[in-house]
Short mmCIF file of N, CA and C in Angstrom, two decimals:
data_model
loop_
_atom_site.label_atom_id
_atom_site.label_comp_id
_atom_site.label_asym_id
_atom_site.label_seq_id
_atom_site.Cartn_x
_atom_site.Cartn_y
_atom_site.Cartn_z
N MET A 1 -56.34 82.54 39.87
CA MET A 1 -56.63 81.88 40.72
C MET A 1 -58.51 81.47 40.96
N GLU A 2 -59.01 81.82 40.44
CA GLU A 2 -60.57 81.49 40.33
C GLU A 2 -61.31 80.15 38.94
N ASN A 3 -59.83 80.42 37.37
CA ASN A 3 -60.33 78.92 37.08
C ASN A 3 -59.65 77.92 37.87
N ARG A 4 -59.05 78.10 38.07
CA ARG A 4 -58.25 76.82 39.20
C ARG A 4 -58.59 76.01 39.44
N GLN A 5 -59.62 77.25 40.71
CA GLN A 5 -60.93 76.95 41.65
C GLN A 5 -62.15 76.44 41.06
N LEU A 6 -62.33 76.56 40.29
CA LEU A 6 -63.25 76.12 39.10
C LEU A 6 -63.27 75.35 38.97
N ASN A 7 -62.18 74.98 38.42
CA ASN A 7 -61.30 73.41 37.43
C ASN A 7 -61.79 72.17 39.10
N ALA A 8 -61.21 72.70 40.07
CA ALA A 8 -60.72 72.07 41.36
C ALA A 8 -61.76 71.79 41.52
N LEU A 9 -63.30 72.18 41.36
CA LEU A 9 -64.29 71.77 42.41
C LEU A 9 -64.63 70.65 41.08
N ARG A 10 -64.63 71.03 40.02
CA ARG A 10 -65.52 70.37 38.68
C ARG A 10 -64.72 69.54 39.25
N ASN A 11 -63.36 68.66 39.31
CA ASN A 11 -62.77 67.84 39.54
C ASN A 11 -63.75 66.73 40.19
N TRP A 12 -63.36 67.43 42.05
CA TRP A 12 -63.41 67.18 42.56
C TRP A 12 -65.67 66.35 42.49
N ALA A 13 -66.33 67.45 41.18
CA ALA A 13 -68.16 67.13 41.74
C ALA A 13 -67.77 65.59 40.73
N ALA A 14 -66.73 65.71 39.30
CA ALA A 14 -67.44 64.54 38.86
C ALA A 14 -66.06 63.66 40.50
N ALA A 15 -65.37 63.94 40.09
CA ALA A 15 -64.61 61.96 40.48
C ALA A 15 -66.14 61.36 41.94
N SER A 16 -66.50 62.72 42.77
CA SER A 16 -67.19 62.08 43.59
C SER A 16 -68.38 61.06 42.55
N HIS A 17 -69.22 61.88 41.52
CA HIS A 17 -70.42 61.36 40.82
C HIS A 17 -69.64 59.84 40.64
N GLN A 18 -68.24 59.62 39.80
CA GLN A 18 -67.49 58.69 39.47
C GLN A 18 -67.65 58.10 40.60
N TYR A 19 -67.19 57.88 42.06
CA TYR A 19 -66.61 57.23 43.37
C TYR A 19 -69.04 56.03 43.22
N PHE A 20 -69.50 57.37 43.60
CA PHE A 20 -71.38 56.90 43.53
C PHE A 20 -71.75 55.75 42.80
N GLU A 21 -71.46 56.12 41.68
CA GLU A 21 -71.76 55.20 40.42
C GLU A 21 -70.62 54.02 40.51
N ALA A 22 -69.40 54.43 41.10
CA ALA A 22 -69.03 52.66 41.44
C ALA A 22 -69.25 51.96 42.66
N PHE A 23 -69.42 52.23 43.29
CA PHE A 23 -70.53 51.68 44.34
C PHE A 23 -71.40 51.08 44.31
N SER A 24 -72.43 51.98 43.61
CA SER A 24 -73.40 51.44 43.15
C SER A 24 -73.39 50.09 42.20
N LYS A 25 -72.54 50.20 41.72
CA LYS A 25 -71.66 48.64 40.85
C LYS A 25 -71.45 48.04 40.94
N ALA A 26 -70.33 48.59 42.06
CA ALA A 26 -70.10 46.72 43.09
C ALA A 26 -70.88 46.36 44.52
N ARG A 27 -72.19 46.45 44.32
CA ARG A 27 -72.64 46.38 44.87
C ARG A 27 -73.83 45.85 44.52
N GLU A 28 -74.16 46.16 43.19
CA GLU A 28 -75.15 44.90 42.25
C GLU A 28 -74.52 44.40 42.43
N ALA A 29 -72.92 44.60 41.34
CA ALA A 29 -72.29 42.57 41.60
C ALA A 29 -71.99 42.53 42.81
N GLY A 30 -71.78 42.47 43.57
CA GLY A 30 -71.86 41.60 45.13
C GLY A 30 -70.07 41.89 45.21
N PHE A 31 -69.57 43.03 44.52
CA PHE A 31 -68.24 42.80 45.29
C PHE A 31 -67.05 42.49 44.97
N ASN A 32 -67.23 42.22 43.89
CA ASN A 32 -66.29 41.23 43.31
C ASN A 32 -65.09 41.60 42.77
N ALA A 33 -63.99 41.14 42.52
CA ALA A 33 -62.72 41.64 42.95
C ALA A 33 -63.07 42.96 41.20
N GLU A 34 -63.24 42.91 40.03
CA GLU A 34 -63.07 43.78 39.47
C GLU A 34 -63.64 44.95 40.02
N SER A 35 -65.26 44.70 39.91
CA SER A 35 -65.95 45.88 40.56
C SER A 35 -65.01 46.43 41.89
N CYS A 36 -64.81 46.06 42.88
CA CYS A 36 -63.93 47.14 43.75
C CYS A 36 -62.55 47.50 43.21
N SER A 37 -61.97 47.02 42.26
CA SER A 37 -61.14 47.92 41.85
C SER A 37 -61.12 48.88 41.30
N ALA A 38 -62.37 49.30 40.60
CA ALA A 38 -62.46 50.55 39.92
C ALA A 38 -63.12 51.30 41.33
N TYR A 39 -64.10 50.87 42.65
CA TYR A 39 -64.90 51.45 43.56
C TYR A 39 -63.36 52.31 44.05
N ARG A 40 -62.29 51.34 44.71
CA ARG A 40 -61.28 51.42 45.12
C ARG A 40 -60.40 53.09 44.44
N GLU A 41 -60.53 52.78 42.78
CA GLU A 41 -60.01 53.96 41.76
C GLU A 41 -60.95 55.07 41.94
N ALA A 42 -62.61 55.02 41.79
CA ALA A 42 -62.78 56.08 42.10
C ALA A 42 -62.75 56.85 43.51
N ALA A 43 -62.66 56.02 44.55
CA ALA A 43 -61.81 56.16 46.05
C ALA A 43 -60.99 57.55 46.19
N ARG A 44 -59.96 56.82 45.30
CA ARG A 44 -58.94 57.12 45.09
C ARG A 44 -58.58 58.87 44.09
N GLN A 45 -59.71 58.93 42.72
CA GLN A 45 -59.54 60.38 42.27
C GLN A 45 -60.64 61.45 43.27
N VAL A 46 -61.39 60.72 44.08
CA VAL A 46 -61.71 61.37 45.03
C VAL A 46 -61.47 61.87 45.63
N ASP A 47 -60.08 61.31 46.72
CA ASP A 47 -58.88 61.62 47.91
C ASP A 47 -58.16 63.02 47.16
N ASP A 48 -57.39 62.59 45.19
CA ASP A 48 -56.68 63.45 44.67
C ASP A 48 -57.45 64.78 44.77
N ALA A 49 -58.54 64.50 44.50
CA ALA A 49 -59.41 66.33 43.97
C ALA A 49 -59.52 66.88 44.92
N LYS A 50 -60.21 66.70 45.87
CA LYS A 50 -60.21 66.74 47.88
C LYS A 50 -58.84 67.42 48.16
N GLN A 51 -57.94 66.76 48.01
CA GLN A 51 -56.08 66.99 47.81
C GLN A 51 -55.25 68.45 47.41
N GLU A 52 -56.55 68.50 45.97
CA GLU A 52 -56.09 69.83 45.46
C GLU A 52 -56.77 71.03 45.95
N LEU A 53 -58.57 70.39 46.22
CA LEU A 53 -59.40 71.26 46.94
C LEU A 53 -58.29 72.18 47.94
N ASP A 54 -57.96 71.53 49.16
CA ASP A 54 -57.13 71.49 50.25
C ASP A 54 -55.92 72.10 50.40
N ALA A 55 -54.76 71.83 49.17
CA ALA A 55 -53.74 73.20 49.02
C ALA A 55 -54.60 74.25 48.20
N ILE A 56 -56.14 74.48 47.47
CA ILE A 56 -56.51 76.14 47.04
C ILE A 56 -57.03 76.44 48.71
N VAL A 57 -58.17 75.88 49.48
CA VAL A 57 -58.16 76.66 50.35
C VAL A 57 -57.28 77.39 51.28
N ALA A 58 -56.09 76.04 51.35
CA ALA A 58 -54.95 77.16 52.26
C ALA A 58 -53.69 78.18 51.60
N LEU A 59 -53.70 77.28 50.57
CA LEU A 59 -53.68 79.53 48.98
C LEU A 59 -55.13 80.65 49.75
N LEU A 60 -56.22 80.13 49.43
CA LEU A 60 -56.73 81.66 50.32
C LEU A 60 -56.79 81.90 51.28
N GLU A 61 -56.55 80.72 52.21
CA GLU A 61 -56.29 81.60 53.34
C GLU A 61 -54.87 82.66 53.99
N GLN A 62 -54.31 82.10 53.19
CA GLN A 62 -52.71 82.36 53.21
C GLN A 62 -52.83 83.51 53.34
N HIS A 63 -53.16 84.47 51.86
CA HIS A 63 -53.70 85.52 50.52
C HIS A 63 -54.75 86.29 51.95
N ALA A 64 -55.10 85.84 53.01
CA ALA A 64 -56.32 85.97 53.35
C ALA A 64 -55.81 87.03 54.42
N SER A 65 -54.84 86.15 55.04
CA SER A 65 -53.82 87.66 56.28
C SER A 65 -52.74 88.07 56.34
#
């Protein structure tokens, strides 16, 4: 499970970094259609990564009880 946890954390960190980069680029571009699309995609990736982390936490809590 340790590798899965580490990979999930790495995915979340990478997605979060991309999210903030996309937001900065969207802001610099004046939030045009292209930059907003990239921003939405980055936000989706962060959400997917968070869901994976939540699932791992749920499994850990289940094993702890």
